[in-house]
Short mmCIF file of C-alpha atoms in Angstrom, two decimals:
data_model
loop_
_atom_site.label_atom_id
_atom_site.label_comp_id
_atom_site.label_asym_id
_atom_site.label_seq_id
_atom_site.Cartn_x
_atom_site.Cartn_y
_atom_site.Cartn_z
CA MET K 50 -22.16 -10.08 -11.04
CA TYR K 51 -22.04 -9.30 -14.75
CA ILE K 52 -18.35 -10.11 -15.15
CA ASN K 53 -17.76 -13.00 -12.73
CA ASP K 54 -17.43 -15.50 -15.59
CA ILE K 55 -15.07 -13.39 -17.68
CA ASP K 56 -12.05 -15.52 -16.78
CA GLU K 57 -13.57 -18.98 -17.21
CA ARG K 58 -11.92 -19.54 -20.60
CA VAL K 59 -8.75 -17.53 -19.94
CA THR K 60 -5.47 -19.32 -19.19
CA SER K 61 -3.43 -16.20 -18.37
CA GLY K 62 -3.60 -14.42 -15.04
CA ILE K 63 -6.46 -11.99 -14.66
CA LEU K 64 -7.27 -9.34 -12.05
CA LYS K 65 -10.72 -7.80 -11.62
CA PHE K 66 -11.82 -4.80 -9.58
CA ALA K 67 -15.25 -3.29 -10.24
CA ASP K 68 -15.25 -2.53 -13.99
CA ASP K 69 -11.45 -2.65 -14.25
CA THR K 70 -9.92 -5.86 -15.65
CA LYS K 71 -6.25 -6.67 -16.23
CA ILE K 72 -4.83 -9.72 -17.97
CA TYR K 73 -1.17 -10.61 -17.60
CA THR K 74 1.39 -13.33 -18.17
CA CYS K 75 5.12 -13.89 -18.61
CA VAL K 76 6.05 -13.57 -22.30
CA GLN K 77 9.53 -14.56 -23.41
CA THR K 78 8.77 -16.01 -26.84
CA VAL K 79 6.44 -15.32 -29.74
CA GLU K 80 4.62 -18.55 -28.88
CA ALA K 81 3.89 -17.26 -25.37
CA ALA K 82 2.69 -13.98 -26.84
CA MET K 83 0.29 -15.88 -29.10
CA ILE K 84 -1.17 -17.66 -26.07
CA LEU K 85 -1.90 -14.27 -24.51
CA GLN K 86 -3.40 -13.13 -27.80
CA GLU K 87 -5.70 -16.15 -27.79
CA ASP K 88 -6.89 -15.15 -24.31
CA LEU K 89 -7.59 -11.65 -25.59
CA ASN K 90 -9.60 -13.20 -28.42
CA ARG K 91 -11.63 -15.14 -25.84
CA LEU K 92 -12.26 -11.95 -23.87
CA CYS K 93 -13.42 -10.24 -27.04
CA SER K 94 -15.81 -13.12 -27.78
CA TRP K 95 -17.11 -12.95 -24.20
CA SER K 96 -17.80 -9.24 -24.54
CA LYS K 97 -19.78 -9.82 -27.74
CA ASP K 98 -21.77 -12.68 -26.19
CA TRP K 99 -22.81 -10.49 -23.24
CA LEU K 100 -23.20 -7.30 -25.34
CA MET K 101 -20.64 -5.45 -23.19
CA LEU K 102 -18.05 -4.39 -25.73
CA PHE K 103 -14.65 -3.20 -24.56
CA ASN K 104 -13.62 0.38 -25.22
CA VAL K 105 -10.34 -0.32 -27.01
CA ASP K 106 -9.27 3.33 -26.74
CA LYS K 107 -9.14 2.85 -22.96
CA CYS K 108 -7.23 -0.44 -23.19
CA LYS K 109 -3.47 -0.19 -22.81
CA CYS K 110 -0.57 -2.64 -22.96
CA LEU K 111 2.34 -2.19 -20.56
CA HIS K 112 5.52 -4.16 -21.26
CA PHE K 113 7.85 -4.98 -18.36
CA GLY K 114 11.38 -6.38 -18.27
CA PHE K 115 14.58 -6.15 -20.27
CA ASN K 116 14.75 -7.66 -23.76
CA ASN K 117 10.96 -7.62 -23.95
CA ILE K 118 9.79 -8.56 -27.43
CA GLU K 119 6.96 -5.98 -27.08
CA PHE K 120 4.50 -8.01 -29.08
CA GLU K 121 1.65 -6.04 -30.64
CA TYR K 122 -1.67 -7.34 -29.33
CA MET K 123 -5.14 -7.05 -30.81
CA LEU K 124 -8.58 -6.79 -29.28
CA GLY K 125 -10.97 -7.77 -32.00
CA ASN K 126 -9.96 -5.85 -35.11
CA ASP K 127 -8.21 -3.08 -33.18
CA THR K 128 -4.63 -2.84 -32.00
CA ILE K 129 -4.08 -2.29 -28.29
CA SER K 130 -1.80 0.71 -27.92
CA SER K 131 1.37 0.33 -25.85
CA CYS K 132 2.43 2.89 -23.26
CA LEU K 133 5.36 3.57 -20.96
CA GLU K 134 3.18 4.27 -17.94
CA GLU K 135 -0.46 4.01 -16.96
CA LYS K 136 -2.55 5.02 -13.96
CA ASP K 137 -4.01 1.93 -12.30
CA LEU K 138 -6.51 2.44 -9.47
CA GLY K 139 -4.93 5.80 -8.62
CA ILE K 140 -1.28 4.71 -8.87
CA THR K 141 0.93 5.59 -11.84
CA VAL K 142 2.70 2.40 -12.92
CA HIS K 143 5.85 2.89 -15.02
CA HIS K 144 7.24 0.21 -17.32
CA SER K 145 10.51 0.30 -15.34
CA LEU K 146 8.52 -0.20 -12.11
CA GLN K 147 10.22 2.89 -10.68
CA THR K 148 7.94 5.13 -8.60
CA SER K 149 9.35 8.54 -9.60
CA SER K 150 6.46 9.34 -11.97
CA HIS K 151 3.88 8.56 -9.31
CA CYS K 152 5.80 10.57 -6.70
CA ALA K 153 5.95 13.57 -9.03
CA ASN K 154 2.21 13.36 -9.71
CA ILE K 155 1.17 13.19 -6.07
CA VAL K 156 3.56 15.98 -5.06
CA LYS K 157 2.08 18.19 -7.77
CA LYS K 158 -1.47 17.45 -6.61
CA ALA K 159 -0.65 17.94 -2.93
CA ASN K 160 1.08 21.26 -3.63
CA GLN K 161 -1.94 22.43 -5.59
CA VAL K 162 -4.23 21.69 -2.63
CA LEU K 163 -1.77 23.34 -0.26
CA GLY K 164 -1.74 26.43 -2.47
CA ILE K 165 -5.54 26.60 -2.33
CA ILE K 166 -5.40 26.41 1.47
CA ARG K 167 -2.83 29.23 1.59
CA ARG K 168 -4.94 31.49 -0.61
CA THR K 169 -8.32 30.63 0.90
CA TYR K 170 -7.81 30.55 4.67
CA ASP K 171 -6.81 33.65 6.60
CA ASP K 172 -6.69 31.72 9.86
CA LYS K 173 -3.30 30.03 9.72
CA SER K 174 -3.21 28.94 13.33
CA LYS K 175 -1.55 25.67 14.22
CA GLU K 176 -4.83 23.90 14.89
CA ASN K 177 -6.42 25.01 11.63
CA ILE K 178 -3.48 24.35 9.28
CA VAL K 179 -2.64 20.97 10.82
CA GLN K 180 -6.25 19.82 10.51
CA LEU K 181 -6.50 20.99 6.90
CA TYR K 182 -3.17 19.38 6.05
CA LYS K 183 -4.13 16.05 7.57
CA SER K 184 -7.51 15.90 5.89
CA LEU K 185 -6.86 17.46 2.47
CA VAL K 186 -3.15 17.22 1.66
CA ARG K 187 -1.52 14.25 3.36
CA PRO K 188 -3.97 11.66 1.96
CA HIS K 189 -2.61 12.43 -1.54
CA LEU K 190 0.89 11.61 -0.32
CA GLU K 191 -0.02 8.34 1.38
CA TYR K 192 -2.70 6.68 -0.72
CA CYS K 193 -1.74 2.99 -1.18
CA VAL K 194 1.78 3.86 -0.06
CA GLN K 195 2.66 0.19 0.56
CA ALA K 196 2.42 -0.40 -3.20
CA TRP K 197 4.70 2.44 -4.33
CA ARG K 198 6.88 3.45 -1.38
CA PRO K 199 9.78 5.54 -2.80
CA TYR K 200 13.36 4.37 -2.46
CA LEU K 201 15.21 7.09 -4.38
CA GLN K 202 16.35 9.93 -2.14
CA LYS K 203 15.18 12.60 -4.58
CA ASP K 204 11.63 11.22 -4.44
CA ILE K 205 11.72 10.95 -0.66
CA ASP K 206 12.92 14.57 -0.40
CA ASN K 207 10.31 15.89 -2.86
CA ILE K 208 7.47 14.29 -0.91
CA GLU K 209 8.83 15.55 2.40
CA LYS K 210 9.03 19.11 1.01
CA VAL K 211 5.24 19.23 0.90
CA GLN K 212 5.01 18.73 4.66
CA ARG K 213 7.87 21.18 5.19
CA ARG K 214 5.91 23.77 3.24
CA ALA K 215 2.70 23.02 5.14
CA THR K 216 4.27 23.42 8.59
CA LYS K 217 6.00 26.62 7.51
CA MET K 218 2.60 28.18 6.75
CA ILE K 219 1.64 28.12 10.43
CA ASN K 220 1.74 31.47 12.18
CA GLY K 221 4.71 31.80 14.49
CA LEU K 222 6.53 28.64 13.26
CA SER K 223 8.04 29.74 9.95
CA GLN K 224 11.39 30.71 11.51
CA LEU K 225 11.83 27.42 13.36
CA SER K 226 13.67 24.38 12.01
CA TYR K 227 11.67 21.61 10.39
CA GLU K 228 12.41 19.26 13.30
CA GLU K 229 11.13 21.85 15.78
CA ARG K 230 8.02 22.49 13.71
CA LEU K 231 7.26 18.76 13.76
CA LYS K 232 7.52 18.75 17.56
CA ARG K 233 5.23 21.76 17.90
CA THR K 234 2.60 20.26 15.59
CA ASN K 235 2.92 16.70 16.93
CA LEU K 236 3.71 15.37 13.45
CA MET K 237 6.33 12.88 12.29
CA THR K 238 8.24 12.80 9.03
CA LEU K 239 6.44 11.21 6.11
CA GLU K 240 9.28 8.72 5.67
CA LEU K 241 8.77 7.59 9.27
CA ARG K 242 5.03 7.27 8.64
CA ARG K 243 5.74 5.09 5.59
CA LEU K 244 7.96 2.85 7.69
CA ARG K 245 5.22 2.64 10.30
CA ALA K 246 2.68 1.73 7.60
CA ASP K 247 4.95 -1.06 6.35
CA LEU K 248 5.31 -2.48 9.86
CA LEU K 249 1.54 -2.37 10.40
CA GLU K 250 0.97 -4.13 7.08
CA LYS K 251 3.42 -6.88 7.99
CA SER K 252 1.92 -7.33 11.44
CA ILE K 253 -1.55 -7.79 9.94
CA ARG K 254 -0.26 -10.49 7.58
#
């Protein structure tokens, strides 16, 4: 309720979620960049009026598109630093809008958790490993997947390798093919699950 009026004087697009606020617009000319700068000035004035100053060190500017003029924006007396990628609500957004960086990050995190499971649990029965994988590992690979679903084969393969590794940990299944391990554990490929998630999302809309 403290920030509901933050966009009353802003002409650019603005997105709010909890204490996270993003302002955006299409900038093709210096004049358009100055309009966005004026909106940033209004936000700065709002923050001073309500005594809720922005932490400029946490503010980032992400430029998208070819031939972007990459205007340097200010928030008060401080320059907003530009970056090539930024984590937004748990998803790594790259300036090229490719998802490879995000895929690499989630694969690294999922493999770390899988390594902890391997070292910690002596009981590597099918029931135990599948339950641990579903509850602790797979959520890292599928969080907000509709927003970043990979399309490059290398990213698809890297994500799938995590599930391959998980099913190979199960006692008695390591010598079987991946397809056979999926049948024995009643799992489907992660790519098929992403397709299923897309279809569910479309059906809801």
